[in-house]
CSV table of C-alpha atoms in Angstrom, one decimal:
chain,number,residue,atom,x,y,z
V,1,UNK,CA,27.5,140.8,78.5
V,2,UNK,CA,27.0,144.0,80.3
V,3,UNK,CA,26.2,146.3,77.4
V,4,UNK,CA,25.3,149.3,79.6
V,5,UNK,CA,28.7,149.4,81.2
V,6,UNK,CA,30.3,148.9,77.8
V,7,UNK,CA,28.5,151.9,76.3
V,8,UNK,CA,29.1,153.9,79.5
V,9,UNK,CA,32.8,153.6,78.9
V,10,UNK,CA,32.8,153.7,75.1
V,11,UNK,CA,30.8,157.0,74.9
V,12,UNK,CA,32.4,158.7,77.9
V,13,UNK,CA,33.6,162.1,76.8
V,14,UNK,CA,32.7,161.3,73.1
V,15,UNK,CA,29.5,163.2,72.3
V,16,UNK,CA,29.8,162.8,68.5
V,17,UNK,CA,29.5,159.8,66.2
V,18,UNK,CA,30.0,160.0,62.4
V,19,UNK,CA,27.5,158.0,60.3
V,20,UNK,CA,28.9,157.1,56.9
V,21,UNK,CA,26.2,155.7,54.7
V,22,UNK,CA,26.3,154.6,51.1
V,23,UNK,CA,30.0,155.2,50.3
V,24,UNK,CA,32.5,152.8,48.7
V,25,UNK,CA,35.3,151.5,50.9
V,26,UNK,CA,37.8,154.1,49.7
V,27,UNK,CA,35.5,157.1,50.4
V,28,UNK,CA,34.3,155.6,53.6
V,29,UNK,CA,37.9,155.4,54.9
V,30,UNK,CA,38.6,158.9,53.7
V,31,UNK,CA,35.6,160.3,55.6
V,32,UNK,CA,36.3,158.2,58.6
V,33,UNK,CA,39.8,159.6,58.8
V,34,UNK,CA,38.4,163.1,58.5
V,35,UNK,CA,36.2,162.4,61.5
V,36,UNK,CA,39.0,160.9,63.5
V,37,UNK,CA,41.3,163.8,62.7
V,38,UNK,CA,38.5,166.1,63.9
V,39,UNK,CA,38.3,164.3,67.2
V,40,UNK,CA,35.2,162.2,66.5
V,41,UNK,CA,36.3,158.8,67.8
V,42,UNK,CA,33.3,156.7,66.8
V,43,UNK,CA,32.3,156.0,63.2
V,44,UNK,CA,29.2,154.0,62.2
V,45,UNK,CA,29.0,152.3,58.8
V,46,UNK,CA,25.6,150.8,57.8
V,47,UNK,CA,25.6,147.3,56.4
V,48,UNK,CA,22.3,147.2,54.5
V,49,UNK,CA,24.2,146.1,51.3
V,50,UNK,CA,27.2,144.0,50.4
V,51,UNK,CA,29.0,147.2,49.5
V,52,UNK,CA,28.2,148.5,53.0
V,53,UNK,CA,29.7,145.4,54.6
V,54,UNK,CA,32.9,145.9,52.6
V,55,UNK,CA,33.0,149.5,53.5
V,56,UNK,CA,32.6,148.5,57.2
V,57,UNK,CA,35.5,146.1,57.0
V,58,UNK,CA,37.7,148.7,55.4
V,59,UNK,CA,36.9,151.3,58.1
V,60,UNK,CA,37.5,148.7,60.8
V,61,UNK,CA,40.9,148.0,59.4
V,62,UNK,CA,41.7,151.7,59.1
V,63,UNK,CA,40.5,152.4,62.6
V,64,UNK,CA,42.6,149.5,64.0
V,65,UNK,CA,45.7,151.4,63.1
V,66,UNK,CA,44.6,154.3,65.3
V,67,UNK,CA,43.3,152.1,68.1
V,68,UNK,CA,39.7,153.1,67.3
V,69,UNK,CA,36.7,150.9,66.8
V,70,UNK,CA,33.9,151.2,64.2
V,71,UNK,CA,30.2,150.4,64.6
V,72,UNK,CA,28.0,148.5,62.2
V,73,UNK,CA,24.8,150.4,61.4
V,74,UNK,CA,21.3,149.3,60.2
V,75,UNK,CA,21.7,145.9,61.8
V,76,UNK,CA,18.2,144.7,61.4
V,77,UNK,CA,18.6,140.9,60.8
V,78,UNK,CA,20.5,138.1,62.3
V,79,UNK,CA,22.5,137.9,59.0
V,80,UNK,CA,23.6,141.5,59.4
V,81,UNK,CA,24.7,140.7,63.0
V,82,UNK,CA,26.9,138.0,61.5
V,83,UNK,CA,28.2,140.5,58.9
V,84,UNK,CA,29.0,142.9,61.6
V,85,UNK,CA,30.9,140.4,63.7
V,86,UNK,CA,32.8,139.1,60.6
V,87,UNK,CA,33.9,142.6,59.7
V,88,UNK,CA,35.2,143.2,63.3
V,89,UNK,CA,32.6,145.9,64.3
V,90,UNK,CA,32.8,147.1,67.9
V,91,UNK,CA,29.0,147.3,68.3
V,92,UNK,CA,25.7,147.1,66.4
V,93,UNK,CA,23.2,149.9,65.8
V,94,UNK,CA,19.7,149.4,64.6
V,95,UNK,CA,16.9,151.8,63.5
V,96,UNK,CA,14.3,149.9,65.6
V,97,UNK,CA,14.1,147.4,68.4
V,98,UNK,CA,14.0,143.7,67.5
V,99,UNK,CA,14.3,141.2,70.4
V,100,UNK,CA,15.6,138.4,68.1
V,101,UNK,CA,18.3,140.7,66.6
V,102,UNK,CA,19.2,141.9,70.1
V,103,UNK,CA,19.5,138.4,71.4
V,104,UNK,CA,21.7,137.3,68.4
V,105,UNK,CA,23.9,140.4,68.8
V,106,UNK,CA,24.4,139.9,72.6
V,107,UNK,CA,25.0,136.2,72.2
V,108,UNK,CA,27.8,137.2,69.8
V,109,UNK,CA,29.2,139.6,72.5
V,110,UNK,CA,28.4,142.5,70.2
V,111,UNK,CA,26.9,145.4,72.1
V,112,UNK,CA,23.5,146.4,70.6
V,113,UNK,CA,22.1,149.9,70.3
V,114,UNK,CA,18.5,149.7,69.2
V,115,UNK,CA,16.4,152.6,67.8
V,116,UNK,CA,13.4,153.8,69.8
V,117,UNK,CA,10.8,156.5,69.1
V,118,UNK,CA,8.1,155.8,71.8
V,119,UNK,CA,7.8,155.3,75.5
V,120,UNK,CA,6.6,151.8,74.8
V,121,UNK,CA,9.8,151.0,72.9
V,122,UNK,CA,11.9,152.4,75.7
V,123,UNK,CA,10.1,150.1,78.2
V,124,UNK,CA,10.5,147.1,75.9
V,125,UNK,CA,14.2,147.8,75.6
V,126,UNK,CA,14.4,148.0,79.3
V,127,UNK,CA,12.9,144.6,79.7
V,128,UNK,CA,15.7,143.3,77.5
V,129,UNK,CA,18.3,145.0,79.8
V,130,UNK,CA,19.1,147.7,77.3
V,131,UNK,CA,19.5,151.2,78.7
V,132,UNK,CA,21.5,152.8,75.9
V,133,UNK,CA,19.1,153.6,73.0
V,134,UNK,CA,19.2,155.4,69.7
V,135,UNK,CA,16.6,158.1,69.4
V,136,UNK,CA,15.5,157.9,65.8
V,137,UNK,CA,14.6,159.9,63.8
V,138,UNK,CA,15.9,162.6,66.1
V,139,UNK,CA,15.0,165.6,63.9
V,140,UNK,CA,11.4,164.4,63.8
V,141,UNK,CA,11.2,163.6,67.5
V,142,UNK,CA,12.9,166.8,68.4
V,143,UNK,CA,15.2,167.6,71.3
V,144,UNK,CA,12.2,168.1,73.6
V,145,UNK,CA,11.3,164.4,73.2
V,146,UNK,CA,14.6,163.4,74.8
V,147,UNK,CA,14.0,165.8,77.7
V,148,UNK,CA,10.5,164.5,78.2
V,149,UNK,CA,11.5,160.8,78.0
V,150,UNK,CA,14.0,161.3,80.8
V,151,UNK,CA,11.1,162.1,83.1
V,152,UNK,CA,9.7,158.6,83.3
V,153,UNK,CA,13.0,156.9,82.2
V,154,UNK,CA,15.8,158.7,84.0
V,155,UNK,CA,18.3,155.9,83.4
V,156,UNK,CA,17.9,155.8,79.7
V,157,UNK,CA,20.9,157.1,77.7
V,158,UNK,CA,20.1,158.4,74.2
V,159,UNK,CA,22.2,158.6,71.1
V,160,UNK,CA,20.3,161.1,68.9
V,161,UNK,CA,20.5,160.1,65.2
V,162,UNK,CA,18.7,161.1,62.0
V,163,UNK,CA,18.7,164.7,60.7
V,164,UNK,CA,21.3,165.9,63.2
V,165,UNK,CA,23.9,168.4,62.0
V,166,UNK,CA,26.2,171.1,63.2
V,167,UNK,CA,23.2,173.5,63.5
V,168,UNK,CA,21.1,171.4,65.9
V,169,UNK,CA,23.5,169.0,67.5
V,170,UNK,CA,23.9,171.2,70.6
V,171,UNK,CA,20.1,171.3,71.1
V,172,UNK,CA,20.0,167.6,71.5
V,173,UNK,CA,23.1,167.5,73.8
V,174,UNK,CA,21.6,170.2,76.0
V,175,UNK,CA,18.3,168.3,76.1
V,176,UNK,CA,20.1,165.3,77.6
V,177,UNK,CA,21.3,163.2,74.7
V,178,UNK,CA,24.7,161.7,75.6
V,179,UNK,CA,25.7,161.4,71.9
V,180,UNK,CA,24.6,162.8,68.6
V,181,UNK,CA,25.2,161.0,65.2
V,182,UNK,CA,26.1,163.2,62.3
V,183,UNK,CA,26.3,162.2,58.6
V,184,UNK,CA,26.4,164.7,55.8
V,185,UNK,CA,28.0,167.4,58.0
V,186,UNK,CA,31.4,165.7,57.5
V,187,UNK,CA,31.3,166.4,53.8
V,188,UNK,CA,30.5,170.1,54.4
V,189,UNK,CA,33.5,172.3,55.2
V,190,UNK,CA,31.3,174.9,56.6
V,191,UNK,CA,30.1,172.5,59.3
V,192,UNK,CA,33.4,171.0,60.2
V,193,UNK,CA,34.6,174.0,62.3
V,194,UNK,CA,31.3,174.0,64.2
V,195,UNK,CA,31.6,170.4,65.0
V,196,UNK,CA,35.2,170.8,66.1
V,197,UNK,CA,34.0,173.7,68.4
V,198,UNK,CA,31.3,171.5,69.8
V,199,UNK,CA,33.8,168.9,70.8
V,200,UNK,CA,36.0,171.4,72.5
V,201,UNK,CA,33.1,172.8,74.5
V,202,UNK,CA,32.1,169.4,75.9
């Protein structure tokens, strides 16, 4: 499958993604609906536990009623790819780059967004035909990293994740990130207005 084109369309005009880690299904759906109401179309639910898989399935079902998809996060094994597919996830997100997991995901027609933190990993992803990448951990790499990596890798498209919030999200977008992933900000009323403003500005 052409994952690059899929992500080009999926993230077009959608600069924010909500990451909902470690919540039970009920709370996951509650926070997902808060994100959707805010205008954040994409929600990611990590599947690093059985509870996470159940929360993902609940969010997928809730999103279906709005015509919105949900991503599976922390997809680091072939088994988690199968969990993501079984729950109806729209795409898979990983903290790192694993060729075997990438192949399994793509064979299942599940777009794969791998994590990268070095030029070598960006090159390795490119050899697998993956242009959309998760810059992780973004707060450690810094917004400048994204700008620098676009020099040798102008076609790379970055989703900045890890330590991103309402205070620094714009820095990453201005540096060239196409999307930023936010987590705890959705539980902080003080940050919700700033995130909403960011969406309106884009």
